[in-house]
């Protein structure tokens, strides 16, 4: 098991460019509701992590604990995810996305869990690991590489 720095936050970013299916906010909501972030923490980090809903985490000095009380997050709810997917026009689940992630066991394991969660909706996810040589630790969920908008973090 990898022990990660306390300040590390992993994000799921979507390509929101005009020609991407992920430009549809309802589809993005379906994706977010389908991902059980706590299960990712439990499964990949042996429970040694905190689900956060913003750009920082509770171990950082400027973290605002009032954020923990807000109820406007995409908590795991498979039934809501299915309804949102139908609303977005993908009730049959005929959708394939590509999840780009940094190569390495940690990110591949996270990506595999995301793939499994989205597969419950009938969304196929191809995982494309890539080598990275800087401090950028992100995963990008997209149909076509391009501009991304930060939407969900885990």
mmCIF file of N, CA and C in Angstrom, residues 88-145:
data_model
loop_
_atom_site.group_PDB
_atom_site.id
_atom_site.type_symbol
_atom_site.label_atom_id
_atom_site.label_comp_id
_atom_site.label_asym_id
_atom_site.label_seq_id
_atom_site.Cartn_x
_atom_site.Cartn_y
_atom_site.Cartn_z
ATOM 1 N N UNK A 88 -30.491 12.474 -19.479
ATOM 2 C CA UNK A 88 -29.468 12.924 -20.427
ATOM 3 C C UNK A 88 -29.587 12.223 -21.779
ATOM 4 N N UNK A 89 -30.510 11.255 -21.866
ATOM 5 C CA UNK A 89 -30.739 10.578 -23.140
ATOM 6 C C UNK A 89 -29.941 9.307 -23.333
ATOM 7 N N UNK A 90 -29.429 8.752 -22.248
ATOM 8 C CA UNK A 90 -28.624 7.534 -22.328
ATOM 9 C C UNK A 90 -29.224 6.412 -21.489
ATOM 10 N N UNK A 91 -30.541 6.315 -21.460
ATOM 11 C CA UNK A 91 -31.200 5.289 -20.653
ATOM 12 C C UNK A 91 -30.745 3.890 -21.033
ATOM 13 N N UNK A 92 -30.400 3.712 -22.304
ATOM 14 C CA UNK A 92 -29.942 2.396 -22.756
ATOM 15 C C UNK A 92 -28.483 2.157 -22.402
ATOM 16 N N UNK A 93 -27.810 3.191 -21.877
ATOM 17 C CA UNK A 93 -26.425 3.055 -21.451
ATOM 18 C C UNK A 93 -25.426 2.919 -22.580
ATOM 19 N N UNK A 94 -25.819 3.196 -23.794
ATOM 20 C CA UNK A 94 -24.903 3.041 -24.932
ATOM 21 C C UNK A 94 -23.964 4.242 -25.007
ATOM 22 N N UNK A 95 -22.987 4.209 -24.142
ATOM 23 C CA UNK A 95 -22.040 5.312 -24.047
ATOM 24 C C UNK A 95 -20.687 4.731 -23.645
ATOM 25 N N UNK A 96 -19.648 5.162 -24.309
ATOM 26 C CA UNK A 96 -18.293 4.747 -23.965
ATOM 27 C C UNK A 96 -17.459 6.000 -23.714
ATOM 28 N N UNK A 97 -16.792 6.027 -22.578
ATOM 29 C CA UNK A 97 -15.925 7.135 -22.202
ATOM 30 C C UNK A 97 -14.506 6.612 -22.021
ATOM 31 N N UNK A 98 -13.552 7.521 -22.081
ATOM 32 C CA UNK A 98 -12.161 7.179 -21.828
ATOM 33 C C UNK A 98 -11.717 7.897 -20.561
ATOM 34 N N UNK A 99 -11.117 7.152 -19.663
ATOM 35 C CA UNK A 99 -10.593 7.708 -18.422
ATOM 36 C C UNK A 99 -9.078 7.699 -18.510
ATOM 37 N N UNK A 100 -8.484 8.879 -18.612
ATOM 38 C CA UNK A 100 -7.032 9.017 -18.643
ATOM 39 C C UNK A 100 -6.552 9.174 -17.211
ATOM 40 N N UNK A 101 -5.552 8.386 -16.851
ATOM 41 C CA UNK A 101 -5.018 8.484 -15.497
ATOM 42 C C UNK A 101 -3.513 8.318 -15.534
ATOM 43 N N UNK A 102 -2.877 8.823 -14.505
ATOM 44 C CA UNK A 102 -1.441 8.628 -14.371
ATOM 45 C C UNK A 102 -1.172 7.134 -14.211
ATOM 46 N N UNK A 103 -0.113 6.653 -14.838
ATOM 47 C CA UNK A 103 0.225 5.237 -14.707
ATOM 48 C C UNK A 103 0.692 4.971 -13.275
ATOM 49 N N UNK A 104 0.553 3.765 -12.847
ATOM 50 C CA UNK A 104 0.918 3.373 -11.489
ATOM 51 C C UNK A 104 -0.264 2.711 -10.810
ATOM 52 N N UNK A 105 0.035 1.866 -9.851
ATOM 53 C CA UNK A 105 -1.007 1.076 -9.202
ATOM 54 C C UNK A 105 -2.101 1.924 -8.563
ATOM 55 N N UNK A 106 -1.742 2.978 -7.863
ATOM 56 C CA UNK A 106 -2.731 3.796 -7.176
ATOM 57 C C UNK A 106 -3.781 4.314 -8.147
ATOM 58 N N UNK A 107 -3.342 4.945 -9.225
ATOM 59 C CA UNK A 107 -4.275 5.572 -10.152
ATOM 60 C C UNK A 107 -5.008 4.551 -11.009
ATOM 61 N N UNK A 108 -4.340 3.460 -11.333
ATOM 62 C CA UNK A 108 -5.007 2.397 -12.077
ATOM 63 C C UNK A 108 -6.088 1.756 -11.215
ATOM 64 N N UNK A 109 -5.808 1.563 -9.930
ATOM 65 C CA UNK A 109 -6.808 0.990 -9.027
ATOM 66 C C UNK A 109 -8.006 1.924 -8.849
ATOM 67 N N UNK A 110 -7.749 3.207 -8.685
ATOM 68 C CA UNK A 110 -8.846 4.177 -8.590
ATOM 69 C C UNK A 110 -9.668 4.142 -9.875
ATOM 70 N N UNK A 111 -8.994 4.156 -10.998
ATOM 71 C CA UNK A 111 -9.670 4.162 -12.295
ATOM 72 C C UNK A 111 -10.502 2.909 -12.498
ATOM 73 N N UNK A 112 -9.996 1.776 -12.050
ATOM 74 C CA UNK A 112 -10.736 0.530 -12.179
ATOM 75 C C UNK A 112 -12.022 0.572 -11.350
ATOM 76 N N UNK A 113 -11.965 1.169 -10.176
ATOM 77 C CA UNK A 113 -13.184 1.321 -9.371
ATOM 78 C C UNK A 113 -14.171 2.275 -10.034
ATOM 79 N N UNK A 114 -13.678 3.391 -10.562
ATOM 80 C CA UNK A 114 -14.559 4.321 -11.280
ATOM 81 C C UNK A 114 -15.201 3.598 -12.462
ATOM 82 N N UNK A 115 -14.413 2.823 -13.173
ATOM 83 C CA UNK A 115 -14.920 2.039 -14.303
ATOM 84 C C UNK A 115 -16.055 1.110 -13.847
ATOM 85 N N UNK A 116 -15.868 0.435 -12.724
ATOM 86 C CA UNK A 116 -16.884 -0.486 -12.212
ATOM 87 C C UNK A 116 -18.156 0.258 -11.801
ATOM 88 N N UNK A 117 -18.001 1.407 -11.154
ATOM 89 C CA UNK A 117 -19.179 2.184 -10.754
ATOM 90 C C UNK A 117 -19.976 2.634 -11.978
ATOM 91 N N UNK A 118 -19.285 3.139 -13.002
ATOM 92 C CA UNK A 118 -19.980 3.623 -14.193
ATOM 93 C C UNK A 118 -20.557 2.476 -15.009
ATOM 94 N N UNK A 119 -19.931 1.325 -14.926
ATOM 95 C CA UNK A 119 -20.453 0.156 -15.620
ATOM 96 C C UNK A 119 -21.814 -0.252 -15.063
ATOM 97 N N UNK A 120 -22.070 0.037 -13.790
ATOM 98 C CA UNK A 120 -23.383 -0.233 -13.197
ATOM 99 C C UNK A 120 -24.486 0.554 -13.895
ATOM 100 N N UNK A 121 -24.110 1.668 -14.520
ATOM 101 C CA UNK A 121 -25.068 2.480 -15.269
ATOM 102 C C UNK A 121 -25.166 2.040 -16.721
ATOM 103 N N UNK A 122 -24.290 1.138 -17.121
ATOM 104 C CA UNK A 122 -24.228 0.745 -18.520
ATOM 105 C C UNK A 122 -23.269 1.597 -19.320
ATOM 106 N N UNK A 123 -22.475 2.417 -18.632
ATOM 107 C CA UNK A 123 -21.463 3.239 -19.305
ATOM 108 C C UNK A 123 -20.173 2.438 -19.360
ATOM 109 N N UNK A 124 -19.663 2.240 -20.562
ATOM 110 C CA UNK A 124 -18.375 1.565 -20.736
ATOM 111 C C UNK A 124 -17.267 2.589 -20.558
ATOM 112 N N UNK A 125 -16.224 2.193 -19.854
ATOM 113 C CA UNK A 125 -15.099 3.089 -19.612
ATOM 114 C C UNK A 125 -13.811 2.389 -20.030
ATOM 115 N N UNK A 126 -13.094 3.012 -20.953
ATOM 116 C CA UNK A 126 -11.762 2.552 -21.328
ATOM 117 C C UNK A 126 -10.748 3.331 -20.504
ATOM 118 N N UNK A 127 -9.840 2.629 -19.865
ATOM 119 C CA UNK A 127 -8.816 3.268 -19.030
ATOM 120 C C UNK A 127 -7.536 3.406 -19.842
ATOM 121 N N UNK A 128 -7.022 4.633 -19.897
ATOM 122 C CA UNK A 128 -5.794 4.925 -20.644
ATOM 123 C C UNK A 128 -4.760 5.534 -19.695
ATOM 124 N N UNK A 129 -3.874 4.714 -19.122
ATOM 125 C CA UNK A 129 -2.821 5.273 -18.266
ATOM 126 C C UNK A 129 -1.780 6.020 -19.099
ATOM 127 N N UNK A 130 -1.188 7.043 -18.514
ATOM 128 C CA UNK A 130 -0.129 7.782 -19.191
ATOM 129 C C UNK A 130 0.981 8.086 -18.200
ATOM 130 N N UNK A 131 2.175 8.225 -18.725
ATOM 131 C CA UNK A 131 3.331 8.581 -17.896
ATOM 132 C C UNK A 131 3.300 10.080 -17.648
ATOM 133 N N UNK A 132 3.658 10.450 -16.463
ATOM 134 C CA UNK A 132 3.700 11.873 -16.125
ATOM 135 C C UNK A 132 5.027 12.172 -15.435
ATOM 136 N N UNK A 133 5.564 13.324 -15.733
ATOM 137 C CA UNK A 133 6.886 13.644 -15.204
ATOM 138 C C UNK A 133 6.891 14.970 -14.440
ATOM 139 N N UNK A 134 5.735 15.302 -13.877
ATOM 140 C CA UNK A 134 5.690 16.502 -13.040
ATOM 141 C C UNK A 134 4.718 16.267 -11.889
ATOM 142 N N UNK A 135 4.356 17.293 -11.170
ATOM 143 C CA UNK A 135 3.537 17.138 -9.970
ATOM 144 C C UNK A 135 2.043 17.122 -10.258
ATOM 145 N N UNK A 136 1.657 17.063 -11.491
ATOM 146 C CA UNK A 136 0.242 17.069 -11.842
ATOM 147 C C UNK A 136 -0.354 15.686 -11.580
ATOM 148 N N UNK A 137 -1.181 15.546 -10.573
ATOM 149 C CA UNK A 137 -1.740 14.257 -10.180
ATOM 150 C C UNK A 137 -3.252 14.266 -10.415
ATOM 151 N N UNK A 138 -3.665 14.149 -11.665
ATOM 152 C CA UNK A 138 -5.085 14.213 -11.982
ATOM 153 C C UNK A 138 -5.495 13.024 -12.830
ATOM 154 N N UNK A 139 -6.777 12.810 -12.879
ATOM 155 C CA UNK A 139 -7.346 11.868 -13.826
ATOM 156 C C UNK A 139 -8.346 12.661 -14.660
ATOM 157 N N UNK A 140 -8.406 12.367 -15.917
ATOM 158 C CA UNK A 140 -9.254 13.132 -16.815
ATOM 159 C C UNK A 140 -10.229 12.187 -17.494
ATOM 160 N N UNK A 141 -11.502 12.410 -17.250
ATOM 161 C CA UNK A 141 -12.539 11.620 -17.888
ATOM 162 C C UNK A 141 -13.025 12.421 -19.078
ATOM 163 N N UNK A 142 -12.889 11.852 -20.256
ATOM 164 C CA UNK A 142 -13.177 12.608 -21.459
ATOM 165 C C UNK A 142 -13.523 11.684 -22.609
ATOM 166 N N UNK A 143 -14.099 12.221 -23.622
ATOM 167 C CA UNK A 143 -14.307 11.493 -24.857
ATOM 168 C C UNK A 143 -13.181 11.847 -25.812
ATOM 169 N N UNK A 144 -12.827 13.106 -25.857
ATOM 170 C CA UNK A 144 -11.707 13.581 -26.663
ATOM 171 C C UNK A 144 -10.809 14.422 -25.770
ATOM 172 N N UNK A 145 -9.501 14.196 -25.803
ATOM 173 C CA UNK A 145 -8.627 15.053 -25.004
ATOM 174 C C UNK A 145 -8.842 16.517 -25.401
#
